[in-house]
């Protein structure tokens, strides 16, 4: 099954919208193109990629204007293009692949991490240390492949189509010496450097903030350029990553992220805090 990319989701939403506007049930529309209700439902929910010819047939059936049909057909073609991550699909579980596919199309990414440095900000050595401490026993080759996957995900930060990136990190994650002191010092330097990029904001929640609404786990919120694309949230649990897209879940996640921004130090004060933690490393 193909990952639910933003393009596939947008196409599914359009197909459902136009079918409902035409007053057709799933059964009636499926009959007209010699398909089944379940197949059409999977198209609309982006669980199965729909081929361009089927998109043209459906939208023509729904009486959609020619220019909108052409745009949707192009969207169907784009949704079928393979992303760079496809070659690594044998290494990663489906939920992770789905998330990487969505992240690759997001124009805004907000990420809170309570225990580790955010993945998009990690150095190669920090990534290796995290992977070695993970639940999987990895060969050297598999470890390096996973490191490269994460480094590949970081390329968008400085690409021509830079997303807006907001990172909130609990201070506990910065005090934990993942990989040892030298690795952590290099990682802290990288956080300071990346925080200077115009599209990147780094905020730290100090330990003296006490208990806050993010102490239970990590949170991602992805936003997309097209207003037809609803945002996506993702939470990390002991059972793995969960992608959330229901309105109620998204409202809760958005409120939590807003709360974390208010609890965190300002970007300028966070930069000072990173330097302070770094000096503490040098004194050890």
Short mmCIF file of C-alpha atoms in Angstrom, two decimals:
data_model
loop_
_atom_site.label_atom_id
_atom_site.label_comp_id
_atom_site.label_asym_id
_atom_site.label_seq_id
_atom_site.Cartn_x
_atom_site.Cartn_y
_atom_site.Cartn_z
CA UNK A 1 0.00 0.00 0.00
CA UNK A 2 1.35 3.43 -0.94
CA UNK A 3 1.98 5.94 1.84
CA UNK A 4 -0.70 8.58 2.37
CA UNK A 5 1.11 11.55 0.91
CA UNK A 6 -0.42 15.01 1.09
CA UNK A 7 -1.14 14.88 -2.65
CA UNK A 8 -3.02 11.57 -2.33
CA UNK A 9 -5.03 12.93 0.60
CA UNK A 10 -5.87 16.11 -1.32
CA UNK A 11 -7.00 14.09 -4.35
CA UNK A 12 -9.18 11.84 -2.18
CA UNK A 13 -10.84 14.85 -0.56
CA UNK A 14 -11.55 16.35 -4.02
CA UNK A 15 -13.05 13.11 -5.32
CA UNK A 16 -15.38 12.84 -2.32
CA UNK A 17 -16.35 16.53 -2.50
CA UNK A 18 -17.25 16.37 -6.20
CA UNK A 19 -19.15 13.08 -5.80
CA UNK A 20 -21.24 14.51 -2.99
CA UNK A 21 -21.83 17.74 -4.94
CA UNK A 22 -23.12 15.61 -7.83
CA UNK A 23 -25.52 13.87 -5.43
CA UNK A 24 -24.13 10.40 -6.04
CA UNK A 25 -23.60 7.64 -3.47
CA UNK A 26 -20.43 5.58 -3.47
CA UNK A 27 -22.40 2.65 -4.93
CA UNK A 28 -23.91 4.70 -7.76
CA UNK A 29 -20.59 6.29 -8.74
CA UNK A 30 -18.77 2.95 -8.60
CA UNK A 31 -21.42 1.31 -10.82
CA UNK A 32 -20.96 4.02 -13.46
CA UNK A 33 -17.24 3.28 -13.85
CA UNK A 34 -17.61 -0.51 -13.36
CA UNK A 35 -15.89 -0.46 -10.00
CA UNK A 36 -16.93 -1.29 -6.44
CA UNK A 37 -18.03 0.75 -3.45
CA UNK A 38 -15.03 -0.39 -1.38
CA UNK A 39 -12.53 0.52 -4.12
CA UNK A 40 -13.98 4.00 -4.52
CA UNK A 41 -13.99 4.45 -0.75
CA UNK A 42 -10.28 3.56 -0.64
CA UNK A 43 -9.60 6.18 -3.35
CA UNK A 44 -11.41 8.86 -1.37
CA UNK A 45 -9.60 7.95 1.86
CA UNK A 46 -6.21 7.85 0.08
CA UNK A 47 -5.75 4.22 1.10
CA UNK A 48 -5.20 3.23 -2.55
CA UNK A 49 -3.65 5.39 -5.25
CA UNK A 50 -6.09 6.12 -8.06
CA UNK A 51 -4.80 6.14 -11.63
CA UNK A 52 -5.20 9.32 -13.72
CA UNK A 53 -7.64 7.71 -16.17
CA UNK A 54 -10.01 6.78 -13.33
CA UNK A 55 -9.79 10.32 -11.95
CA UNK A 56 -10.76 11.69 -15.37
CA UNK A 57 -13.67 9.23 -15.65
CA UNK A 58 -14.99 10.02 -12.17
CA UNK A 59 -14.77 13.80 -12.44
CA UNK A 60 -16.31 13.76 -15.91
CA UNK A 61 -19.15 11.68 -14.45
CA UNK A 62 -19.53 14.29 -11.69
CA UNK A 63 -19.80 17.12 -14.24
CA UNK A 64 -16.62 18.90 -13.13
CA UNK A 65 -15.20 21.70 -15.32
CA UNK A 66 -12.45 20.68 -17.75
CA UNK A 67 -9.72 22.78 -16.11
CA UNK A 68 -10.44 21.25 -12.70
CA UNK A 69 -10.39 17.77 -14.26
CA UNK A 70 -7.00 18.49 -15.83
CA UNK A 71 -5.60 19.75 -12.51
CA UNK A 72 -6.86 16.65 -10.66
CA UNK A 73 -5.43 14.32 -13.32
CA UNK A 74 -2.04 16.02 -12.90
CA UNK A 75 -2.37 15.65 -9.15
CA UNK A 76 -3.01 11.92 -9.62
CA UNK A 77 0.15 11.67 -11.74
CA UNK A 78 2.20 13.56 -9.12
CA UNK A 79 0.83 11.40 -6.29
CA UNK A 80 2.19 8.30 -8.04
CA UNK A 81 5.77 9.60 -8.18
CA UNK A 82 8.07 7.73 -5.85
CA UNK A 83 9.80 9.67 -3.09
CA UNK A 84 13.45 9.17 -2.15
CA UNK A 85 12.39 7.17 0.90
CA UNK A 86 10.81 4.35 -1.12
CA UNK A 87 14.15 2.57 -1.55
CA UNK A 88 14.38 2.33 2.25
CA UNK A 89 10.87 0.94 2.78
CA UNK A 90 12.21 -2.52 3.61
CA UNK A 91 13.99 -1.00 6.64
CA UNK A 92 11.11 0.97 8.11
CA UNK A 93 7.59 0.16 9.26
CA UNK A 94 4.61 1.50 7.32
CA UNK A 95 3.69 4.18 9.88
CA UNK A 96 7.20 5.65 9.70
CA UNK A 97 7.14 5.63 5.89
CA UNK A 98 3.73 7.33 5.93
CA UNK A 99 5.08 10.03 8.23
CA UNK A 100 8.24 10.62 6.16
CA UNK A 101 6.09 10.97 3.02
CA UNK A 102 3.92 13.60 4.72
CA UNK A 103 6.89 15.40 6.28
CA UNK A 104 8.51 15.67 2.84
CA UNK A 105 5.53 17.72 1.58
CA UNK A 106 4.87 19.82 4.68
CA UNK A 107 5.41 23.57 4.48
CA UNK A 108 5.26 23.98 8.27
CA UNK A 109 6.63 21.55 10.85
CA UNK A 110 6.30 22.02 14.60
CA UNK A 111 8.01 19.41 16.79
CA UNK A 112 8.23 19.04 20.56
CA UNK A 113 10.64 16.51 22.04
CA UNK A 114 10.85 15.72 25.77
CA UNK A 115 13.67 13.16 25.80
CA UNK A 116 15.89 13.54 22.73
CA UNK A 117 17.01 16.25 20.33
CA UNK A 118 14.49 16.50 17.42
CA UNK A 119 15.41 14.15 14.58
CA UNK A 120 15.71 16.94 12.00
CA UNK A 121 18.35 18.64 14.19
CA UNK A 122 20.43 15.58 15.12
CA UNK A 123 24.08 15.14 14.13
CA UNK A 124 25.15 11.85 12.53
CA UNK A 125 26.92 10.67 15.71
CA UNK A 126 23.90 11.55 17.85
CA UNK A 127 21.65 9.61 15.44
CA UNK A 128 23.95 6.57 15.71
CA UNK A 129 23.82 6.70 19.50
CA UNK A 130 19.99 6.92 19.46
CA UNK A 131 19.73 4.03 16.98
CA UNK A 132 22.09 1.83 19.02
CA UNK A 133 19.95 2.46 22.10
CA UNK A 134 16.74 1.66 20.24
CA UNK A 135 14.60 -1.49 20.37
CA UNK A 136 16.22 -3.13 17.30
CA UNK A 137 19.50 -5.03 17.10
CA UNK A 138 21.06 -3.57 13.97
CA UNK A 139 23.95 -4.68 11.80
CA UNK A 140 26.54 -2.03 10.96
CA UNK A 141 25.09 -1.67 7.45
CA UNK A 142 21.49 -1.35 8.69
CA UNK A 143 22.61 1.22 11.27
CA UNK A 144 24.35 3.37 8.67
CA UNK A 145 21.36 3.13 6.33
CA UNK A 146 19.06 4.41 9.08
CA UNK A 147 21.50 7.24 9.81
CA UNK A 148 21.44 8.21 6.12
CA UNK A 149 17.63 8.14 6.04
CA UNK A 150 17.49 10.67 8.87
CA UNK A 151 20.20 12.84 7.31
CA UNK A 152 18.30 12.74 4.00
CA UNK A 153 15.19 14.01 5.82
CA UNK A 154 17.23 16.99 7.02
CA UNK A 155 18.03 18.13 3.48
CA UNK A 156 14.73 20.03 3.18
CA UNK A 157 15.78 22.40 5.94
CA UNK A 158 18.16 24.18 3.57
CA UNK A 159 16.49 23.33 0.23
CA UNK A 160 14.96 25.86 -2.16
CA UNK A 161 11.47 25.05 -0.79
CA UNK A 162 12.30 25.55 2.88
CA UNK A 163 9.52 24.64 5.30
CA UNK A 164 8.97 26.77 8.40
CA UNK A 165 10.36 24.73 11.29
CA UNK A 166 9.53 25.26 14.97
CA UNK A 167 11.31 23.07 17.49
CA UNK A 168 10.58 22.94 21.22
CA UNK A 169 12.96 20.86 23.32
CA UNK A 170 12.68 19.99 26.98
CA UNK A 171 15.93 20.85 28.78
CA UNK A 172 16.10 17.29 30.08
CA UNK A 173 16.83 16.12 26.52
CA UNK A 174 19.77 18.53 26.32
CA UNK A 175 21.26 17.38 29.63
CA UNK A 176 21.12 13.69 28.70
CA UNK A 177 24.61 12.78 27.34
CA UNK A 178 23.52 10.71 24.36
CA UNK A 179 26.66 9.17 22.84
CA UNK A 180 28.91 10.71 25.48
CA UNK A 181 30.12 14.23 26.24
CA UNK A 182 31.94 14.90 22.94
CA UNK A 183 28.94 13.85 20.84
CA UNK A 184 26.65 16.00 22.99
CA UNK A 185 28.89 19.06 22.72
CA UNK A 186 28.89 18.80 18.92
CA UNK A 187 25.12 18.35 19.02
CA UNK A 188 24.64 21.49 21.14
CA UNK A 189 26.81 23.48 18.72
CA UNK A 190 24.63 22.22 15.86
CA UNK A 191 21.43 23.30 17.65
CA UNK A 192 22.85 26.82 18.07
CA UNK A 193 23.94 26.94 14.41
CA UNK A 194 20.67 25.63 12.97
CA UNK A 195 18.69 27.97 15.20
CA UNK A 196 20.23 30.85 13.25
CA UNK A 197 18.58 29.76 9.98
CA UNK A 198 15.79 32.16 8.96
CA UNK A 199 13.20 29.37 8.68
CA UNK A 200 14.14 27.63 11.95
CA UNK A 201 13.08 28.47 15.51
CA UNK A 202 14.50 26.59 18.50
CA UNK A 203 12.95 26.99 21.95
CA UNK A 204 13.92 25.29 25.20
CA UNK A 205 11.57 24.45 28.07
CA UNK A 206 13.69 24.86 31.22
CA UNK A 207 13.56 22.25 33.97
CA UNK A 208 12.32 24.87 36.41
CA UNK A 209 9.09 25.09 34.39
CA UNK A 210 8.12 21.94 36.27
CA UNK A 211 5.44 19.61 34.96
CA UNK A 212 3.88 20.66 31.65
CA UNK A 213 1.52 19.20 29.06
CA UNK A 214 4.34 17.82 26.94
CA UNK A 215 6.02 15.62 29.53
CA UNK A 216 4.12 12.56 28.31
CA UNK A 217 5.69 12.32 24.87
CA UNK A 218 6.83 13.82 21.59
CA UNK A 219 4.49 15.69 19.25
CA UNK A 220 4.67 16.71 15.60
CA UNK A 221 2.22 18.95 13.76
CA UNK A 222 2.55 19.19 9.97
CA UNK A 223 0.90 21.88 7.87
CA UNK A 224 0.64 22.01 4.08
CA UNK A 225 0.55 24.72 1.44
CA UNK A 226 -2.83 23.84 -0.03
CA UNK A 227 -5.75 24.96 2.19
CA UNK A 228 -7.56 21.77 1.15
CA UNK A 229 -4.92 19.74 3.00
CA UNK A 230 -5.88 19.39 6.65
CA UNK A 231 -2.97 19.43 9.07
CA UNK A 232 -1.61 16.20 10.48
CA UNK A 233 -0.37 15.44 13.99
CA UNK A 234 1.88 12.61 15.08
CA UNK A 235 2.67 11.34 18.56
CA UNK A 236 5.32 8.86 19.64
CA UNK A 237 4.25 6.10 22.00
CA UNK A 238 6.00 3.01 23.38
CA UNK A 239 4.15 1.09 20.66
CA UNK A 240 5.51 3.33 17.89
CA UNK A 241 4.37 6.36 15.96
CA UNK A 242 0.68 7.25 15.65
CA UNK A 243 -0.61 9.64 12.97
CA UNK A 244 -3.69 11.66 13.98
CA UNK A 245 -5.94 13.51 11.55
CA UNK A 246 -9.39 13.73 13.17
CA UNK A 247 -10.55 17.29 13.92
CA UNK A 248 -10.89 16.72 17.67
CA UNK A 249 -7.44 15.15 17.91
CA UNK A 250 -5.90 17.99 15.90
CA UNK A 251 -7.52 20.64 18.11
CA UNK A 252 -6.09 18.95 21.21
CA UNK A 253 -2.62 18.65 19.67
CA UNK A 254 -2.66 22.29 18.50
CA UNK A 255 -3.62 23.49 21.99
CA UNK A 256 -0.83 21.42 23.54
CA UNK A 257 1.74 22.86 21.11
CA UNK A 258 0.52 26.41 21.82
CA UNK A 259 0.83 25.70 25.55
CA UNK A 260 4.39 24.40 25.10
CA UNK A 261 5.38 27.56 23.21
CA UNK A 262 4.23 29.70 26.14
CA UNK A 263 6.04 27.51 28.70
CA UNK A 264 9.27 27.56 26.65
CA UNK A 265 11.90 30.28 26.77
CA UNK A 266 11.92 32.76 23.88
CA UNK A 267 14.21 31.86 20.94
CA UNK A 268 16.81 34.41 22.15
CA UNK A 269 16.69 33.18 25.75
CA UNK A 270 16.78 29.59 24.48
CA UNK A 271 19.98 30.36 22.56
CA UNK A 272 21.49 31.72 25.79
CA UNK A 273 20.40 28.57 27.61
CA UNK A 274 22.07 26.37 24.97
CA UNK A 275 25.32 28.29 25.47
CA UNK A 276 24.96 27.91 29.24
CA UNK A 277 24.49 24.13 28.95
CA UNK A 278 27.47 23.97 26.58
CA UNK A 279 29.65 25.83 29.08
CA UNK A 280 28.57 23.33 31.71
CA UNK A 281 29.88 20.54 29.47
CA UNK A 282 33.23 22.29 29.09
CA UNK A 283 33.59 22.62 32.87
CA UNK A 284 33.01 18.89 33.45
#
